[in-house]
Short mmCIF file of C-alpha atoms in Angstrom, two decimals:
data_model
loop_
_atom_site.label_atom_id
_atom_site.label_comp_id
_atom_site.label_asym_id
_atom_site.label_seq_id
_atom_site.Cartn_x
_atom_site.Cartn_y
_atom_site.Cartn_z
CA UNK G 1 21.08 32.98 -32.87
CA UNK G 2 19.23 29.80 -31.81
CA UNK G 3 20.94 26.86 -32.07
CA UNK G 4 19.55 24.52 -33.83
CA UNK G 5 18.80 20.71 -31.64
CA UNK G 6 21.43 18.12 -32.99
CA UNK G 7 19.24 14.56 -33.03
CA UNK G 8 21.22 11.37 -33.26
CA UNK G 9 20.36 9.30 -36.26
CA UNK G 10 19.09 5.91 -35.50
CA UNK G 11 20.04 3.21 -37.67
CA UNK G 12 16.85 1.04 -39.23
CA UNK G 13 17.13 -1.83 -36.91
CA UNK G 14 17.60 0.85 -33.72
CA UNK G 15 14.11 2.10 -34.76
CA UNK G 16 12.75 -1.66 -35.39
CA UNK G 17 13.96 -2.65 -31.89
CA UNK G 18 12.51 0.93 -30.29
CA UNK G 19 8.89 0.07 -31.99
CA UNK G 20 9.42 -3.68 -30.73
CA UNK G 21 9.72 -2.68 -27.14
CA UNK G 22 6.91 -0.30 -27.30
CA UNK G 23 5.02 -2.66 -28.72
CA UNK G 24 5.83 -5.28 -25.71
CA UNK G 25 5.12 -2.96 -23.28
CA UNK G 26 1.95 -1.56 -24.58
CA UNK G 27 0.87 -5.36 -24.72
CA UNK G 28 2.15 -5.97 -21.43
CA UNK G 29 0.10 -2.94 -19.99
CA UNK G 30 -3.27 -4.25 -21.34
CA UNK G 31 -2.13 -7.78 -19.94
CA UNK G 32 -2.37 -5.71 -16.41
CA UNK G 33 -5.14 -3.70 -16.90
CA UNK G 34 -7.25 -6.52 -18.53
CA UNK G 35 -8.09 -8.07 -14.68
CA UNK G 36 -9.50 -4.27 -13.59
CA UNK G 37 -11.47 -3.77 -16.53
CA UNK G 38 -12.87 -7.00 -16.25
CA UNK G 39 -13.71 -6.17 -12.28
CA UNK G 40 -15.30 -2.83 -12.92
CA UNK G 41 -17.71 -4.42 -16.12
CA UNK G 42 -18.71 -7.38 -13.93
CA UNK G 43 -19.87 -5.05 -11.30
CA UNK G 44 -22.14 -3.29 -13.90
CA UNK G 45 -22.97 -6.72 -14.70
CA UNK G 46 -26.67 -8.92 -13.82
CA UNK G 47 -25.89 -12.09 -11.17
CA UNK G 48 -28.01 -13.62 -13.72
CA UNK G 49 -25.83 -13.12 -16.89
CA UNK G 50 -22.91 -13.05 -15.32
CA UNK G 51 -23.98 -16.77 -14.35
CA UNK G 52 -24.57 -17.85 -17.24
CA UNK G 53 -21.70 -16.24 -19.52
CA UNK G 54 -19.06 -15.32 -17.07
CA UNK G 55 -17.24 -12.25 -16.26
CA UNK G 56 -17.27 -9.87 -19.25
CA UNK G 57 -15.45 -6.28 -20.02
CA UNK G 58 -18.77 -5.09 -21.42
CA UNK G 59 -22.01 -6.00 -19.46
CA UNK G 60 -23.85 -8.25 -20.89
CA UNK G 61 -26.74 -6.89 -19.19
CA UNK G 62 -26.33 -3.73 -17.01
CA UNK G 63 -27.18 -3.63 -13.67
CA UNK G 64 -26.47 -1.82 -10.21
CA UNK G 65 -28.04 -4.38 -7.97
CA UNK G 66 -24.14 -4.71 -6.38
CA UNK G 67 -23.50 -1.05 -5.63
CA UNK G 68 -26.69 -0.95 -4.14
CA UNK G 69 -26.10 -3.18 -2.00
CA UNK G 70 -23.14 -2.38 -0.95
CA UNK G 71 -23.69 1.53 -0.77
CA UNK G 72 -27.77 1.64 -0.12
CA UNK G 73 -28.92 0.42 3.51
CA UNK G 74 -25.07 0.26 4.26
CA UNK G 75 -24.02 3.29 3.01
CA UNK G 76 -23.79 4.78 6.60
CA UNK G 77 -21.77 2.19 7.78
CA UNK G 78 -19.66 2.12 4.42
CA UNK G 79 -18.57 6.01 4.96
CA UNK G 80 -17.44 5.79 9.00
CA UNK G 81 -15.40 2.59 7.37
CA UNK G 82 -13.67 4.72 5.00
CA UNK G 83 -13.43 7.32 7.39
CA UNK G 84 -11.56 4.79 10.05
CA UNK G 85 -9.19 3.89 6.78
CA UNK G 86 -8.57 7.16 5.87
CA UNK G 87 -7.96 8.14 9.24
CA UNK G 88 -5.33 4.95 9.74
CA UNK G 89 -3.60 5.42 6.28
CA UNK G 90 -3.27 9.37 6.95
CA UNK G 91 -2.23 8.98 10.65
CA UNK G 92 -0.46 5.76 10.23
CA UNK G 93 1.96 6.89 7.21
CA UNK G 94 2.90 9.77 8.25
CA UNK G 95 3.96 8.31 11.90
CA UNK G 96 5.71 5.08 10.23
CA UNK G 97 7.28 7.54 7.56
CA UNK G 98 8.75 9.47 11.06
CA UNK G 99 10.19 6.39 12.94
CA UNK G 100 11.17 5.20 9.98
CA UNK G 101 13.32 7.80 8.97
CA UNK G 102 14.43 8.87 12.61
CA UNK G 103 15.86 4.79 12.63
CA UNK G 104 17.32 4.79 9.03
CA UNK G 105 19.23 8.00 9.83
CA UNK G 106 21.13 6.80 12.81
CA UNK G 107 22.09 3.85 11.49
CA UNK G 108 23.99 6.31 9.29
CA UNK G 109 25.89 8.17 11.87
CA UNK G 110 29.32 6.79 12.35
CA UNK G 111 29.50 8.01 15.39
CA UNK G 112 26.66 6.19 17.23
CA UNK G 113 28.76 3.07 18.32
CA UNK G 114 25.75 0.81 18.84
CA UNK G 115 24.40 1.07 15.81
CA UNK G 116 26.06 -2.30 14.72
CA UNK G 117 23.72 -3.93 17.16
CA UNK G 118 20.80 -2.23 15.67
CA UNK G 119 21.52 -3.31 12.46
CA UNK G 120 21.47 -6.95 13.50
CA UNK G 121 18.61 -6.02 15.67
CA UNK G 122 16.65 -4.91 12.36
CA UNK G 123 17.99 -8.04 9.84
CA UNK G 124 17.34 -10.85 12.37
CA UNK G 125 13.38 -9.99 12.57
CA UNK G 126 13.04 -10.30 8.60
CA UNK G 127 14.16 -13.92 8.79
CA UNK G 128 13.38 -15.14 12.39
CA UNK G 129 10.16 -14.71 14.00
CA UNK G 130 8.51 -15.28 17.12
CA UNK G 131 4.83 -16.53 15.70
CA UNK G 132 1.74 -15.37 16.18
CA UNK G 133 0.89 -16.19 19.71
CA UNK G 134 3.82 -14.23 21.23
CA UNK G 135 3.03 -11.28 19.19
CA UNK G 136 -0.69 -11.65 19.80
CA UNK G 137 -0.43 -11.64 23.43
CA UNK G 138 2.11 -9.15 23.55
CA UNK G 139 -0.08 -6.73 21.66
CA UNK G 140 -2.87 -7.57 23.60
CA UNK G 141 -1.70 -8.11 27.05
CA UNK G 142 0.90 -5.88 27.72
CA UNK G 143 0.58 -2.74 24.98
CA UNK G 144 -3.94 -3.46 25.60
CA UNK G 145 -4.51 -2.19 22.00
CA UNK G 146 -7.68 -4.03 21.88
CA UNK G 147 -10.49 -2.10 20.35
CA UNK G 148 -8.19 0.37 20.22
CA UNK G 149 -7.47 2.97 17.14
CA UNK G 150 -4.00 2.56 17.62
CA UNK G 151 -4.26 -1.07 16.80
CA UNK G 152 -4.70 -0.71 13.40
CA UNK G 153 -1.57 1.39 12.79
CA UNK G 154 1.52 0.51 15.92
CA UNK G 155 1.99 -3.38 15.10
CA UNK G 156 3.06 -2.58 11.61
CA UNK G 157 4.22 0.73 11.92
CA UNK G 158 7.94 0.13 11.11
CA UNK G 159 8.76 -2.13 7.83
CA UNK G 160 13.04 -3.20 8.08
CA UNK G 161 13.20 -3.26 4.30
CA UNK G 162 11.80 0.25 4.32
CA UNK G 163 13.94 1.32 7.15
CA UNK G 164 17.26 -0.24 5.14
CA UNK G 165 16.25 2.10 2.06
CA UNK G 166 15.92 4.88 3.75
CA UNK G 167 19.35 4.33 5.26
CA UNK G 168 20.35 3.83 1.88
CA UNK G 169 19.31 7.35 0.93
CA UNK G 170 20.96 9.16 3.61
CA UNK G 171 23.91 6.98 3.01
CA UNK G 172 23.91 8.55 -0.47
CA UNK G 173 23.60 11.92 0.76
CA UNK G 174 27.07 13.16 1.00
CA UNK G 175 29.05 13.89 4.60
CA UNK G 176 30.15 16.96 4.39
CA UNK G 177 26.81 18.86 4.43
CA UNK G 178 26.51 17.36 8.15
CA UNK G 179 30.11 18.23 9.02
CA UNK G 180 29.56 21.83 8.35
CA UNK G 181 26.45 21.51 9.85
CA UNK G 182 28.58 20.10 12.99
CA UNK G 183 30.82 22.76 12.54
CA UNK G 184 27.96 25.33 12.81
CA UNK G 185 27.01 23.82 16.04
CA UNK G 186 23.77 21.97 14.47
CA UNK G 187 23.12 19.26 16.64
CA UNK G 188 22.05 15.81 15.52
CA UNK G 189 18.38 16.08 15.55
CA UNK G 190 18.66 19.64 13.87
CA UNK G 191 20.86 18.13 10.76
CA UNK G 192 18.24 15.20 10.93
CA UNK G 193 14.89 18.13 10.24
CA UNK G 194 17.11 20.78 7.90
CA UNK G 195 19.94 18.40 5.93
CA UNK G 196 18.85 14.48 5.63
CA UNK G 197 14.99 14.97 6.10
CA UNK G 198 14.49 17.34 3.26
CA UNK G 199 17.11 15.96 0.42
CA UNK G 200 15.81 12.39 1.14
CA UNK G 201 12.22 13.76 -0.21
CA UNK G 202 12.15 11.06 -3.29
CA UNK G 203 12.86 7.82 -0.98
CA UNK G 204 10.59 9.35 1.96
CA UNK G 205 7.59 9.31 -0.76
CA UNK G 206 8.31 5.81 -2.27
CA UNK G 207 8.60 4.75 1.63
CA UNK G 208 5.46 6.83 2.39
CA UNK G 209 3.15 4.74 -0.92
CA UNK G 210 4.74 1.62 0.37
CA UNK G 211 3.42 2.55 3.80
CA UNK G 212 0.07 4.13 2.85
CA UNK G 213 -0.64 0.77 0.25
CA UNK G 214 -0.10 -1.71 3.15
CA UNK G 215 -2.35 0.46 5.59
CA UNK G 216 -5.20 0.57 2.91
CA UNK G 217 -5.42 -2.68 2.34
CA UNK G 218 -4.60 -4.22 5.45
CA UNK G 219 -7.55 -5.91 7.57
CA UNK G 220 -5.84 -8.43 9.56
CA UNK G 221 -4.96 -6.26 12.54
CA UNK G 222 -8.69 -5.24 12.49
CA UNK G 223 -9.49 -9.13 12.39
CA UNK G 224 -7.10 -9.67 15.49
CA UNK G 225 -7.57 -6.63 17.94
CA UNK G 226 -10.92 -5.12 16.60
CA UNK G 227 -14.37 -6.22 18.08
CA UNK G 228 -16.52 -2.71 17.71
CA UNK G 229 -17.96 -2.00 14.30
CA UNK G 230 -17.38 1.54 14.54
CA UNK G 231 -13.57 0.55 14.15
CA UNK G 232 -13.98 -1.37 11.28
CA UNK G 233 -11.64 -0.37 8.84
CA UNK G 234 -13.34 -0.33 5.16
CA UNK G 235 -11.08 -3.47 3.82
CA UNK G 236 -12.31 -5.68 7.24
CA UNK G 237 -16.33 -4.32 6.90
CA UNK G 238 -16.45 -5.47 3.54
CA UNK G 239 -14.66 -8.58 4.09
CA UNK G 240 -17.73 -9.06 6.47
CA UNK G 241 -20.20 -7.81 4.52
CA UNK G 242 -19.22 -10.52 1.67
CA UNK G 243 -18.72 -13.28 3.98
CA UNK G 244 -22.60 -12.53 5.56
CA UNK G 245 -24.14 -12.51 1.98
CA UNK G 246 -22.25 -15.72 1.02
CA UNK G 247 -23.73 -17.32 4.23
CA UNK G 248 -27.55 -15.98 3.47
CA UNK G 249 -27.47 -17.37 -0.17
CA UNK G 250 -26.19 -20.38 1.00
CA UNK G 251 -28.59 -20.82 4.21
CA UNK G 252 -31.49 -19.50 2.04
CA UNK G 253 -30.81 -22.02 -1.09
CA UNK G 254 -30.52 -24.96 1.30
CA UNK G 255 -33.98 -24.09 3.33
CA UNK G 256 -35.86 -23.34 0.64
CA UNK G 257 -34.57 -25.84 -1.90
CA UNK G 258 -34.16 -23.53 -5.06
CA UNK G 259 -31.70 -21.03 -6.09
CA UNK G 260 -32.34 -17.21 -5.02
CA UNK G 261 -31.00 -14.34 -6.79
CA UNK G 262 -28.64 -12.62 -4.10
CA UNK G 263 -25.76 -10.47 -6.32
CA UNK G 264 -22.67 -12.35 -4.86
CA UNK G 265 -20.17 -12.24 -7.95
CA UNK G 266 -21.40 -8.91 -8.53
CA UNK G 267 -20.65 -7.67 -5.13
CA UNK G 268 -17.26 -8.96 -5.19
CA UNK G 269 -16.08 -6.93 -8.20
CA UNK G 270 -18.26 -4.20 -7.00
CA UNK G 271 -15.67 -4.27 -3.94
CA UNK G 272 -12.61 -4.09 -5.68
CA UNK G 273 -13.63 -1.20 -7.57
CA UNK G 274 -15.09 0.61 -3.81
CA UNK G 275 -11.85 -0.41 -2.26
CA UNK G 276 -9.05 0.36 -4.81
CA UNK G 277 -10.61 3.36 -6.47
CA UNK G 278 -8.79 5.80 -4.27
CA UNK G 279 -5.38 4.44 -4.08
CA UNK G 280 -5.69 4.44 -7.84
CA UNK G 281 -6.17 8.46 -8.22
CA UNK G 282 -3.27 8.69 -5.64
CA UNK G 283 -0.71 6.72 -7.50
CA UNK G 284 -0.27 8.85 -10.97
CA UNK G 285 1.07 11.23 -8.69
CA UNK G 286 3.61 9.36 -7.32
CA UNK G 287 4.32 7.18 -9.95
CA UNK G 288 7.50 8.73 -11.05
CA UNK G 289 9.06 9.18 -6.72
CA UNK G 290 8.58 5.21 -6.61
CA UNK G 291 10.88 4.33 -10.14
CA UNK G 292 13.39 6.72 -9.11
CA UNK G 293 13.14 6.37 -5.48
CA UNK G 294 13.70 2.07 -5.75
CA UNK G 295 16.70 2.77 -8.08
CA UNK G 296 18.40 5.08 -5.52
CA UNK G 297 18.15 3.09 -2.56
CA UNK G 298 18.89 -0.06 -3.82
CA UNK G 299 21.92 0.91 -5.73
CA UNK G 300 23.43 3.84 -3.43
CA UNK G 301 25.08 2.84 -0.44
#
């Protein structure tokens, strides 16, 4: 025989507080969606009525004088700039994901006597720095990652506070799996690939979407070290792109004396919603690795 589920009987102000907090939160959601919404219906919006009433939810007048803009004559350029991103967020987490990890885990092996010093060497960095010139030069001068791919992904390509939760995961991983793997004559790197790499799968994804978010929307390093357009990652060319059409309307309305009709609000929104639409599809699926994976390494350990 079945047995039958035994439910615990909530009390009348239990259920009152439940449907209070859902309420809150539901609210709190819309709160946070309300600023995307309002993006994606002002970039189906007209310049023109978006002028005169502001940014709306629902288009006061349709229009898709902004994506043609941005995806029409450009469109070529637009697609090698999300290739280059693409190519830098794939290449760039999965290599910052690797030294990452490689770091975090010997900072967990007791029997690596240095790796006091490498903790310091990690902690100082995230409240001391250099500045910019030192790090500029050094980039430039001595590592020549000018116009260079690599650019884009080596001067960020290992985050402390990632590296410290990661070490907080293997920390919570327990010792004796790598004992018997000692035991069995495993050697370091081989408990690193078959023990530690493999159980540590929930904070190597939240590390991984930390990594892959700051790669996406990153165009500083592109601003520092890139000068060829064929580099230009897709945050960096529209960046451009918007700061060349504010610089036309302006030019034109001061020659000519009268306002022209160049879609600049439009084109804004119409850039969030070009830029952020794919890391939106990719973070459902991860959603539920970055809760549990920001719980675990900040509490074990």
């Amino acid at each position: 025989m079945e047995k039958k589920k035994q439910t615990i009987k909530q009390s009348r102000s239990d259920r009152a507080l439940r449907i209070f907090f859902y309420i809150f939160i539901g609210f709190f959601a819309v709160i946070c969606l309300y600023p995307l919404l309002l993006a994606v219906g002002t970039s189906f919006s007209d310049e023109v009525s978006v002028t005169v009433n502001g940014y709306s939810v629902i288009p006061k007048k349709f229009s898709l004088e902004a994506y043609k803009m941005i995806l029409g004559s450009l469109g070529k350029n637009i697609m090698n700039a999300y290739c280059v991103t693409i190519a830098v967020t794939v290449a760039g987490t999965l290599f910052s994901v690797l030294i990452s990890a490689a770091f975090a885990y010997v900072l967990t092996v007791k029997e690596f006597r240095p790796r006091g010093a490498l903790n310091m060497f990690l902690y100082i960095p995230m409240i001391f720095s250099a500045g910019l010139l030192p790090w500029y030069i050094m980039c430039t001068k001595y590592y020549q990652l000018t116009d260079k791919f690599w650019a884009l992904i080596l001067p960020c390509c290992m985050n402390a506070f990632n590296v410290f939760l990661l070490r907080n995961f293997f920390k919570s991983i327990p010792e004796e799996l790598a004992e018997a793997a000692k035991i069995d004559g495993a050697s370091y790197l081989k408990i690193f690939g078959i023990i530690y790499f493999p159980l540590a799968k929930v904070g190597l994804v939240t590390v991984g979407l930390f990594y892959a978010l700051s790669y996406w929307n990153d165009y500083y390093l592109a601003l520092m070290f890139i000068n060829k357009q064929k580099l230009y990652p897709l945050q960096y060319y529209l960046y451009n792109m918007l700061a060349n059409v504010q610089f036309i309307a302006n030019q034109a309305n001061a020659s000519l004396g009268y306002n022209i009709n160049i879609p600049l609000e439009t084109t804004k929104m119409a850039t969030i919603c070009v830029t952020i639409g794919p890391i939106i599809l990719l973070y459902p699926f991860a959603q539920k690795y970055i809760t549990k994976g920001v719980i675990v390494g900040a509490v074990k350990g």
